[in-house]
PDB file of C-alpha atoms in Angstrom:
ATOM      1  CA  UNK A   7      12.917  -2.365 -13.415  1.00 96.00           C
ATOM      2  CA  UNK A   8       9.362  -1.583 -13.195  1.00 97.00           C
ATOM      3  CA  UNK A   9       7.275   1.655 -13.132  1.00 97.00           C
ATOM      4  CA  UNK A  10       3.771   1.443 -10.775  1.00 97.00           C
ATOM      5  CA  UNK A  11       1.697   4.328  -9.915  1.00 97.00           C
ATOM      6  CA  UNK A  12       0.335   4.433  -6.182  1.00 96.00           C
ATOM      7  CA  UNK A  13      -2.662   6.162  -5.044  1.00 95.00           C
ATOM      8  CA  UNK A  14      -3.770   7.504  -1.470  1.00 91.00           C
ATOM      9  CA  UNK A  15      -6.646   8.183   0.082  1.00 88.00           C
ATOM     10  CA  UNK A  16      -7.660   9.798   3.436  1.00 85.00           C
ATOM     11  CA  UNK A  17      -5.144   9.635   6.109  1.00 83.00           C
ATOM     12  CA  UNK A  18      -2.822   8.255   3.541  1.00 88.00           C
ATOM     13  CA  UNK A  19      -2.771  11.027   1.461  1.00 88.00           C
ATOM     14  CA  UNK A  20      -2.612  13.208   4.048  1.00 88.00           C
ATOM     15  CA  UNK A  21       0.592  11.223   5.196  1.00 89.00           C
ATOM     16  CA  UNK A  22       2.390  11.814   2.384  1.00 90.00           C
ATOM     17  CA  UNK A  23       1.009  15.039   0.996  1.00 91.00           C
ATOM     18  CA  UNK A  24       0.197  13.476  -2.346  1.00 92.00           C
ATOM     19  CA  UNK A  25      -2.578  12.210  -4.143  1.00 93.00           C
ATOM     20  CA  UNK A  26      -0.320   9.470  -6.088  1.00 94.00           C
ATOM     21  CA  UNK A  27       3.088   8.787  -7.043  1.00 95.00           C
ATOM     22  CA  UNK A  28       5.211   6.681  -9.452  1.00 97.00           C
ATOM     23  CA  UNK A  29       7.783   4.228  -7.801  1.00 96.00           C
ATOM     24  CA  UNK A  30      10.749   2.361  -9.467  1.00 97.00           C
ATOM     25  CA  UNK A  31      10.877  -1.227  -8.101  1.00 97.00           C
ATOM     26  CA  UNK A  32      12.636  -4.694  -9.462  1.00 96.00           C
ATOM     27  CA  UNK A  33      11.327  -7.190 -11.490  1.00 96.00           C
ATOM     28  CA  UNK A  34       9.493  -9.779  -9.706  1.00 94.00           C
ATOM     29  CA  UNK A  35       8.563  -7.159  -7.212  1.00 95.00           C
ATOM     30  CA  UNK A  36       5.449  -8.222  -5.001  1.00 93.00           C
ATOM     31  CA  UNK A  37       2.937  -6.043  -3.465  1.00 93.00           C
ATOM     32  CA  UNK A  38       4.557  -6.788  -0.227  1.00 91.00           C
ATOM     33  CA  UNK A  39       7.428  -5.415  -1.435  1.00 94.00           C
ATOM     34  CA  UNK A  40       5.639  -2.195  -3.259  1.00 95.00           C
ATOM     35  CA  UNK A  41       4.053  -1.873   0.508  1.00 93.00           C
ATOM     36  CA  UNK A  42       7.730  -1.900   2.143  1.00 93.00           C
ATOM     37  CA  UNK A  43       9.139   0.946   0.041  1.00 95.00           C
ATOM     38  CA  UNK A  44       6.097   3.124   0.904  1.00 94.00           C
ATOM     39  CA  UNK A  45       6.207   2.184   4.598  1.00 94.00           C
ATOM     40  CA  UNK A  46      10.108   2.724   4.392  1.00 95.00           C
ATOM     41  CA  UNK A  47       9.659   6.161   2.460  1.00 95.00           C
ATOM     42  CA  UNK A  48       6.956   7.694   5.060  1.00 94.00           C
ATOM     43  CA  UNK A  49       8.223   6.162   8.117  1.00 92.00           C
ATOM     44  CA  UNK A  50       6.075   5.035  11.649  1.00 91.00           C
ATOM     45  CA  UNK A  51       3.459   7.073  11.260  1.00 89.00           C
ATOM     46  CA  UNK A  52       2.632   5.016   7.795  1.00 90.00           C
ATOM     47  CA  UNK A  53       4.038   1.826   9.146  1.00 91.00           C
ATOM     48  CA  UNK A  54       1.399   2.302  12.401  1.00 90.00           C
ATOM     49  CA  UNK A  55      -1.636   3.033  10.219  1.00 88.00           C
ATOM     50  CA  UNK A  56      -0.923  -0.190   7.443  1.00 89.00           C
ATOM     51  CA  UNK A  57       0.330  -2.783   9.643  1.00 90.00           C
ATOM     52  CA  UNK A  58      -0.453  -3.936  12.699  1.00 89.00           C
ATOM     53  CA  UNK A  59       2.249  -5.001  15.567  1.00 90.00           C
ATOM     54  CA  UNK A  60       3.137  -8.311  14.390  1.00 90.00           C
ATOM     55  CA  UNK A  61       3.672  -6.188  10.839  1.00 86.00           C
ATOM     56  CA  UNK A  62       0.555  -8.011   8.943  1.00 87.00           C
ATOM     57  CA  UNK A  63      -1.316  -5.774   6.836  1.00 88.00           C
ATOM     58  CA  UNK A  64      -4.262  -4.159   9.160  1.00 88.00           C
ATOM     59  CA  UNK A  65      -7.751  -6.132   8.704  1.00 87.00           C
ATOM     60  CA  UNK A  66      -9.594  -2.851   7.891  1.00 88.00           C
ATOM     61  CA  UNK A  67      -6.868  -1.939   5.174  1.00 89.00           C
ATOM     62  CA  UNK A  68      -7.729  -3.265   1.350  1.00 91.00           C
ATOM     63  CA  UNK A  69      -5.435  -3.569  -1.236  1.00 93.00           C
ATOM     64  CA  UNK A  70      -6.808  -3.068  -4.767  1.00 94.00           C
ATOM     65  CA  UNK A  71      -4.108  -3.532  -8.339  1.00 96.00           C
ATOM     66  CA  UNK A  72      -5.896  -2.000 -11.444  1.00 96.00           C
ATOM     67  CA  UNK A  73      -9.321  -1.356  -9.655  1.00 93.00           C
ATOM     68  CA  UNK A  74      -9.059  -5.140  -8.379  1.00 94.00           C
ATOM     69  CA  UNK A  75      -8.915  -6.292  -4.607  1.00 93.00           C
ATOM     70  CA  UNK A  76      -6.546  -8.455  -3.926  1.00 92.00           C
ATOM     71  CA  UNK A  77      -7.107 -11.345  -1.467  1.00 88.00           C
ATOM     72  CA  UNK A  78      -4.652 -10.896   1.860  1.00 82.00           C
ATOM     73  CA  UNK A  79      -3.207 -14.036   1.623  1.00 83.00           C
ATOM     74  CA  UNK A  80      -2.035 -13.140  -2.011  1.00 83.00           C
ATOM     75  CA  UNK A  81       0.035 -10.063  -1.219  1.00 80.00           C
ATOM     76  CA  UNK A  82       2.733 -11.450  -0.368  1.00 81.00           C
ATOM     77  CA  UNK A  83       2.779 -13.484  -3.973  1.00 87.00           C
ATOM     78  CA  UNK A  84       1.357 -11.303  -6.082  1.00 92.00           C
ATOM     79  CA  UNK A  85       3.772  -9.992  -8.979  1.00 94.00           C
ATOM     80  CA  UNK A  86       3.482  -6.466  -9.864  1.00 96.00           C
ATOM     81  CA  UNK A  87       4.024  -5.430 -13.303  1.00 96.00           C
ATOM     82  CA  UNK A  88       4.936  -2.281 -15.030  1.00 97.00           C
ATOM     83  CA  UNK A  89       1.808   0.315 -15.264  1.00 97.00           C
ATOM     84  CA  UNK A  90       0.146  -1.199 -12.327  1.00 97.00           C
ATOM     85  CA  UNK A  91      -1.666   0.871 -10.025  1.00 97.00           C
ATOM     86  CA  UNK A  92      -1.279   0.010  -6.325  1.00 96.00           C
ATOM     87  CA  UNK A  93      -4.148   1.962  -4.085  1.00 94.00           C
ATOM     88  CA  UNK A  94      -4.211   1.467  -0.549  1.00 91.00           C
ATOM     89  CA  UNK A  95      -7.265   1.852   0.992  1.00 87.00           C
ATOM     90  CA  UNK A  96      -7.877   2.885   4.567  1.00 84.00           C
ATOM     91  CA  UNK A  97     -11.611   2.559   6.308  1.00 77.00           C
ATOM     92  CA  UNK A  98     -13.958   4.640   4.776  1.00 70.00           C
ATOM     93  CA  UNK A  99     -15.905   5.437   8.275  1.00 58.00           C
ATOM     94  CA  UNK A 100     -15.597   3.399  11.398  1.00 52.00           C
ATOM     95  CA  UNK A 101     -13.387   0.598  11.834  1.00 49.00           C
ATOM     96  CA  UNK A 102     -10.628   0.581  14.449  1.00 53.00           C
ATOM     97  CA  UNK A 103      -6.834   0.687  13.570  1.00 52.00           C
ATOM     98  CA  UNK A 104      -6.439  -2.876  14.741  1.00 51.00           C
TER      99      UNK A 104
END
C-alpha cells in the first residue's frame, strides 16, 4: 500500500471542503487510478468537472505529481509512489468545462 497526499484548488476544494487529503491506494497504482478514487469519493459533481462525457480527463484540467505536469497521454501509465503529491488543477480564469 501506498500513502499520496492530494491537493485542491478552486472549485475542487470547494467540492470536497478540503484543502488536501491523504489517500491509501495499491502498489502499482496509476494516476488514473488515484483520479478514480477521488471521482468515486465526491461523486458527479467531481466526475462532471474532471472528465468530460466520453470520461477523458477535461482539456483545461492539468495534472501536476511533486510540482511536475504530467503529459495526458501519461496518466494512465504513470506509477504513483508513496509521498507523492497529486494536485489537480482546474482553469485558473476562462476556459470552458469541455
Amino acid at each position: 500500500m501506498i500513502r499520496i497526499e492530494v491537493r485542491f484548488y478552486a472549485y475542487f476544494r470547494e467540492i470536497t471542503g478540503k484543502y488536501s487529503e491523504s489517500i491509501i491506494l495499491e502498489e502499482g497504482s496509476t494516476i488514473n487510478d488515484a483520479l478514480k478514487l477521488i471521482i468515486d469519493k465526491y461523486g458527479d459533481h467531481m466526475r462532471r468537472f474532471i472528465l468530460n462525457d466520453e470520461g477523458q480527463i477535461r482539456n483545461n484540467i492539468t495534472i501536476a505529481i511533486n510540482a511536475q505536469k504530467i503529459d495526458r497521454a501519461h496518466l494512465g501509465d504513470y506509477t504513483l509512489n508513496d509521498g507523492d503529491v497529486l494536485v489537480i488543477i482546474p482553469p485558473i480564469a476562462g476556459g470552458t468545462t469541455e
